[in-house]
mmCIF file of C-alpha atoms in Angstrom:
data_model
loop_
_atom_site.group_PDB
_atom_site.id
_atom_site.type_symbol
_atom_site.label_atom_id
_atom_site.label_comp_id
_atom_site.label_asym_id
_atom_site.label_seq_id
_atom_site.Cartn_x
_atom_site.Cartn_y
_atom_site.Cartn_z
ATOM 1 C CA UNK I 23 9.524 0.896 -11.440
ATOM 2 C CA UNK I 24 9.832 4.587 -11.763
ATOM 3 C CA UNK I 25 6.512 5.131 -13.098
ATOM 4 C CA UNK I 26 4.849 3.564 -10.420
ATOM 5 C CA UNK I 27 6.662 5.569 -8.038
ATOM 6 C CA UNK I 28 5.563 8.729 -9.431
ATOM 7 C CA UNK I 29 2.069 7.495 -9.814
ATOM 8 C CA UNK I 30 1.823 6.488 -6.417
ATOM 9 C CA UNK I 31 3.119 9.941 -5.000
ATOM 10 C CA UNK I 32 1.108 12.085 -7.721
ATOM 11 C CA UNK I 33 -2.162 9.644 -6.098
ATOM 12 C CA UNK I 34 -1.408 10.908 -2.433
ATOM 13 C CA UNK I 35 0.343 14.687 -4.047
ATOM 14 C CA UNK I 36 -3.718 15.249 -5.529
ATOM 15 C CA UNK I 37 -5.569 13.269 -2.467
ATOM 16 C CA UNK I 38 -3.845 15.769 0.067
ATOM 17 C CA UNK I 39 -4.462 19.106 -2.269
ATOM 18 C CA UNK I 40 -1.019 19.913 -2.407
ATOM 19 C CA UNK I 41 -1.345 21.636 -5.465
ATOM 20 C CA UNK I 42 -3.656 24.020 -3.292
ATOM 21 C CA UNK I 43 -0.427 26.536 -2.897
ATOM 22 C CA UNK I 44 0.791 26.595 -6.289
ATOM 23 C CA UNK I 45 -2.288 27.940 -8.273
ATOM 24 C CA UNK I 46 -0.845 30.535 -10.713
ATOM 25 C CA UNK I 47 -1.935 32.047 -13.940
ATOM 26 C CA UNK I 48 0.060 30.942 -16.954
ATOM 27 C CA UNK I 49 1.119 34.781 -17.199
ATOM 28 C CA UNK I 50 4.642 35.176 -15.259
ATOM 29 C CA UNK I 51 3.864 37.115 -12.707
ATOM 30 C CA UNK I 52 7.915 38.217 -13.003
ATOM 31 C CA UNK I 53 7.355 38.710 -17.111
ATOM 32 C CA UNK I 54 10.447 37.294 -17.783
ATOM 33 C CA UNK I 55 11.318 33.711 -19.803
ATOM 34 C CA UNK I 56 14.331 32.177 -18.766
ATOM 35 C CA UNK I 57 16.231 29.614 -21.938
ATOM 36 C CA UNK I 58 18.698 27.241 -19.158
ATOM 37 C CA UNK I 59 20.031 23.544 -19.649
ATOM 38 C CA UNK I 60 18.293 20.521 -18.740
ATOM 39 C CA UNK I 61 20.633 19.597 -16.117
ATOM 40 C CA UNK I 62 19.802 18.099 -13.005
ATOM 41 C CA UNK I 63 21.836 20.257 -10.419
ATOM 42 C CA UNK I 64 19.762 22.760 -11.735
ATOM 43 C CA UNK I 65 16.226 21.556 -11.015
ATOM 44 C CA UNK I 66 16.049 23.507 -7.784
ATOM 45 C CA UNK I 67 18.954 25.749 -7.907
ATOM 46 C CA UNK I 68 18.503 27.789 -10.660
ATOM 47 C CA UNK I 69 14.771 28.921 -9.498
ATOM 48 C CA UNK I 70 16.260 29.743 -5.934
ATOM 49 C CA UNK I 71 19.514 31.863 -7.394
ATOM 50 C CA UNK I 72 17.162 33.738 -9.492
ATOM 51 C CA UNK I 73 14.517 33.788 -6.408
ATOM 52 C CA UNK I 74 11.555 33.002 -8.915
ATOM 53 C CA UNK I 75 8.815 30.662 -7.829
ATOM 54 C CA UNK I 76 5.707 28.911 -9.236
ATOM 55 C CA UNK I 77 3.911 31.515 -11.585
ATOM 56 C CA UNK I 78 6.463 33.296 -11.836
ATOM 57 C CA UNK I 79 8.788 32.814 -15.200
ATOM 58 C CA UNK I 80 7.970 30.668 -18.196
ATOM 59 C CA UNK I 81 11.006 28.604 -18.685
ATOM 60 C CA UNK I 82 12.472 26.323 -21.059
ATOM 61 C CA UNK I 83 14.986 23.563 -20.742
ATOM 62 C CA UNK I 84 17.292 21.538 -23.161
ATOM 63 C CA UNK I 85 20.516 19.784 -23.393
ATOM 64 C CA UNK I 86 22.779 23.217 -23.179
ATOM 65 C CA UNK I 87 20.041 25.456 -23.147
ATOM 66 C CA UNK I 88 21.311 25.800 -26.721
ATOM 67 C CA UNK I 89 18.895 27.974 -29.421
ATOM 68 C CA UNK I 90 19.997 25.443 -32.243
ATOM 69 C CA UNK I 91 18.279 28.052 -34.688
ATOM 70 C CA UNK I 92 16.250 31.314 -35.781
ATOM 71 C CA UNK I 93 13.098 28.841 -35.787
ATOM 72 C CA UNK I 94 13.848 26.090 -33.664
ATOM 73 C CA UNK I 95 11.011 24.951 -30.655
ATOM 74 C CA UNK I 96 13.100 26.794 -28.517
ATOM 75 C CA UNK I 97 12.723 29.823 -30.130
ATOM 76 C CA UNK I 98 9.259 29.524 -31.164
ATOM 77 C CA UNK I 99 8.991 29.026 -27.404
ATOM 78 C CA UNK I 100 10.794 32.404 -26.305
ATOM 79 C CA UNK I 101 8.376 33.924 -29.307
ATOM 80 C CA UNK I 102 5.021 32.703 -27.706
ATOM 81 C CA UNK I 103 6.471 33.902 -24.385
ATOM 82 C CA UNK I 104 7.064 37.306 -25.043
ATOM 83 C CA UNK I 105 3.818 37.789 -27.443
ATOM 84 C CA UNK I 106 1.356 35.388 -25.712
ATOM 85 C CA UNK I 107 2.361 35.468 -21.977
ATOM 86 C CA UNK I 108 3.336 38.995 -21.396
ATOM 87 C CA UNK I 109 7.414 38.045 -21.014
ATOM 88 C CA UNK I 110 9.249 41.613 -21.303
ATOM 89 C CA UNK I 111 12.507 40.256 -20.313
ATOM 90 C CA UNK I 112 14.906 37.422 -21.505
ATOM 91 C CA UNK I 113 17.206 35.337 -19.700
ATOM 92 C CA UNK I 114 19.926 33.073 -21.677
ATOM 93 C CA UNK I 115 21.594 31.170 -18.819
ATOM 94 C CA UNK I 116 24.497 28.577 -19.299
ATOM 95 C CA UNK I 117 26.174 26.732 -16.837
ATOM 96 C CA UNK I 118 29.998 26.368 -16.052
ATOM 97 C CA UNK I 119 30.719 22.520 -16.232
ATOM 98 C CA UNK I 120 27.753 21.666 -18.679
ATOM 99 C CA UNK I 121 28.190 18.093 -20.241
ATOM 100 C CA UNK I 122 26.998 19.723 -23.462
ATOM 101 C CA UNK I 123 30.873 20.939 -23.960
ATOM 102 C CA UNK I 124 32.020 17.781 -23.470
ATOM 103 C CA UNK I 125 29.747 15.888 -26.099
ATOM 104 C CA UNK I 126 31.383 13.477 -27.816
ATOM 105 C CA UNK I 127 28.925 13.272 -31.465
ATOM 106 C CA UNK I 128 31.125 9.796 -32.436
ATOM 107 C CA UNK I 129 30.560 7.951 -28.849
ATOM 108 C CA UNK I 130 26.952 8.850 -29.346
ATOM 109 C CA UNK I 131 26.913 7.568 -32.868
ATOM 110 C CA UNK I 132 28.407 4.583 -32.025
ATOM 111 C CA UNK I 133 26.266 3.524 -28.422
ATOM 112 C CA UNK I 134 22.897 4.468 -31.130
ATOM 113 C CA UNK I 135 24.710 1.103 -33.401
ATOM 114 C CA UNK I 136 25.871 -0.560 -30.178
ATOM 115 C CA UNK I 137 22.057 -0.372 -29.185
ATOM 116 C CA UNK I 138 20.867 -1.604 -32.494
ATOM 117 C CA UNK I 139 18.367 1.928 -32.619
ATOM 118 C CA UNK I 140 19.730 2.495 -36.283
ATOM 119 C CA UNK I 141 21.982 0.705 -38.714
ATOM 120 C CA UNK I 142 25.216 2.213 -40.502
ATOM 121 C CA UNK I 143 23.330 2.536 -43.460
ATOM 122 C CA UNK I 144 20.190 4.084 -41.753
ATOM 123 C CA UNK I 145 23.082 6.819 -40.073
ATOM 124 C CA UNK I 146 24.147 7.231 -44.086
ATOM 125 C CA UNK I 147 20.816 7.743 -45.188
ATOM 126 C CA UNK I 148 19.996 10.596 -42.679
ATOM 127 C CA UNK I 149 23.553 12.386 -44.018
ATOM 128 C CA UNK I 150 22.783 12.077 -47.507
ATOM 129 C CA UNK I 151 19.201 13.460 -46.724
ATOM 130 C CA UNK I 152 21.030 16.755 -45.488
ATOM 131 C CA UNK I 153 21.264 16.404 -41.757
ATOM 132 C CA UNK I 154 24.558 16.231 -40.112
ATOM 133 C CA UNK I 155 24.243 13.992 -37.299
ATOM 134 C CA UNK I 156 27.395 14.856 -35.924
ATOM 135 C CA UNK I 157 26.983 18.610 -35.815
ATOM 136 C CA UNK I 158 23.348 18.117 -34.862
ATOM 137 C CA UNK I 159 24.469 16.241 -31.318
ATOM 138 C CA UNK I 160 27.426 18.356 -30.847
ATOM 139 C CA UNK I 161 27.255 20.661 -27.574
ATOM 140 C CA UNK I 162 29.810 23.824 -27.425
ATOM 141 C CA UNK I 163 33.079 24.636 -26.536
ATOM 142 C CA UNK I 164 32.808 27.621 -23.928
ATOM 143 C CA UNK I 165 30.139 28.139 -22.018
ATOM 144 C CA UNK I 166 30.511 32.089 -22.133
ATOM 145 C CA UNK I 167 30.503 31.657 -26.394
ATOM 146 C CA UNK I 168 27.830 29.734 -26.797
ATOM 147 C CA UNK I 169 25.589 31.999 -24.044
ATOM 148 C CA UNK I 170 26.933 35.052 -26.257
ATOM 149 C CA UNK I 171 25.691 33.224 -29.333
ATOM 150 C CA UNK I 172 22.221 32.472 -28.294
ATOM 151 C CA UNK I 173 22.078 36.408 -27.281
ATOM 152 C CA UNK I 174 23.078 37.499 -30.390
ATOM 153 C CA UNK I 175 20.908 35.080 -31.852
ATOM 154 C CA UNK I 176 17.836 36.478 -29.731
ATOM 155 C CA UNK I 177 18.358 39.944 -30.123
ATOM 156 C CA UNK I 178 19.109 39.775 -33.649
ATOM 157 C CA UNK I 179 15.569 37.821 -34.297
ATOM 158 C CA UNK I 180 13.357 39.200 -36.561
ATOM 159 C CA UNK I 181 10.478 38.529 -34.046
ATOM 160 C CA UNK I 182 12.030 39.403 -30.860
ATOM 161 C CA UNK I 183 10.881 43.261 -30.852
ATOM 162 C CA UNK I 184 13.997 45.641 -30.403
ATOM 163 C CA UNK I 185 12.996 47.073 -26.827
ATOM 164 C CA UNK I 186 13.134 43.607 -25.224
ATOM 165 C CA UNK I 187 16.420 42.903 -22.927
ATOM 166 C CA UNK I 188 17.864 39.754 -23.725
ATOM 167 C CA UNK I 189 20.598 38.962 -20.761
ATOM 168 C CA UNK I 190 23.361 36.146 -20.898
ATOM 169 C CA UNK I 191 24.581 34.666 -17.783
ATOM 170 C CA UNK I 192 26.451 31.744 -16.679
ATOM 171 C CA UNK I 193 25.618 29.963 -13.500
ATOM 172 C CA UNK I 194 27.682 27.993 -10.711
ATOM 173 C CA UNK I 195 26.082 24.306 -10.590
ATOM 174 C CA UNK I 196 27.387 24.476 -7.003
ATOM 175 C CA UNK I 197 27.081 27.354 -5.566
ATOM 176 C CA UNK I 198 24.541 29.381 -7.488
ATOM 177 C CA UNK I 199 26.592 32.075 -8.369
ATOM 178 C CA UNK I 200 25.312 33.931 -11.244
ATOM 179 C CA UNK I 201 28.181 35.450 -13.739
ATOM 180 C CA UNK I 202 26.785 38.216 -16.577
ATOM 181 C CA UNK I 203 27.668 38.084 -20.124
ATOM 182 C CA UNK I 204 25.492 40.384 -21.569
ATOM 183 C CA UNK I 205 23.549 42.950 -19.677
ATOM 184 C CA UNK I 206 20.380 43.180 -21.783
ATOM 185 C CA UNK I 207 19.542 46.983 -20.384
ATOM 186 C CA UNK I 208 23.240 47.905 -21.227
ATOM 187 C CA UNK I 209 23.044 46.720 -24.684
ATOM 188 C CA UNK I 210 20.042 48.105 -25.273
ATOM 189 C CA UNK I 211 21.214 51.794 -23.987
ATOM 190 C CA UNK I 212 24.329 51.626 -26.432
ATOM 191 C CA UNK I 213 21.945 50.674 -29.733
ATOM 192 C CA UNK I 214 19.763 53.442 -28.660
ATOM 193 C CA UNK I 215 22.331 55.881 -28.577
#
């Protein structure tokens, strides 16, 4: 069982004070918060292309690394960073092959009835209360859009102070290679000007 496995290791991970090396402060030492997808190529690759360690970044993770909205938990997370933890940069970094274009809101509707998690009329319910459960588990399109989006959406925030650079990139799952979609000090030059 999974849990047990990671019990077992965390047990011998504490015993041996291997923790000892990693005591940070919850300030990033870099002052930066990175918004990136929850995928699993990415677990150590993206904090080796961007050479940030431990301590370093605060960063947060979901399906896409989409910003769904103004006041989502992702958002209220990038909001807390830069006010709370001293972040003075943002990073909005998709991923070229991300499973979150290639969401399929039906399939998923129909493996949550398949599993007997909700009924049809339960699914009905939730629509007529206002939420659209299609749009709500659909990914993107383009991986480049939807990284300009959540820029746009950041910089545009009426939280996110004007002097903060909010960058867009796109990396390689494979190699690491980082592509830029928005420079955040560019864009800020041409609004100041």
């Amino acid at each position: 069982m999974l849990l047990q496995e990671i019990l077992s290791f965390n047990e011998q991970f504490v015993e041996n004070k291997e923790y000892a090396p990693r005591e940070v402060t919850k300030m990033p030492k870099k002052r930066m918060v990175v918004v990136s997808c929850m995928d699993a190529r990415l677990i150590e690759l993206l904090p080796k292309a961007l050479d940030i360690h431990d301590g370093d970044a605060k960063v947060i993770r979901n399906a896409g690394g989409k910003i769904a909205s103004a006041f989502d938990s992702v958002m209220q997370s990038v909001v807390a960073s830069v006010y709370d933890l001293n972040a003075d940069e943002i990073f909005l970094i998709g991923h070229h092959r991300c499973g979150a274009s290639q969401t399929n809101p039906k399939g998923t509707l129909q493996k949550i009835l398949d599993r007997g998690v909700a009924s049809p009329e339960i699914l009905s319910a939730i629509k007529h209360a206002g939420v659209d459960l299609e749009k709500w588990l659909f990914g993107f399109n383009d991986v480049c859009d939807s990284t300009q989006a959540n820029v746009d959406l950041v910089r545009n925030h009426p939280l996110i102070p004007k002097d903060v650079p909010v960058h867009g990139l796109v990396i390689d799952p494979h190699t690491g290679k980082l592509d830029v979609v928005i420079d955040g000090y560019k864009a800020l030059n041409s609004e100041t000007k």
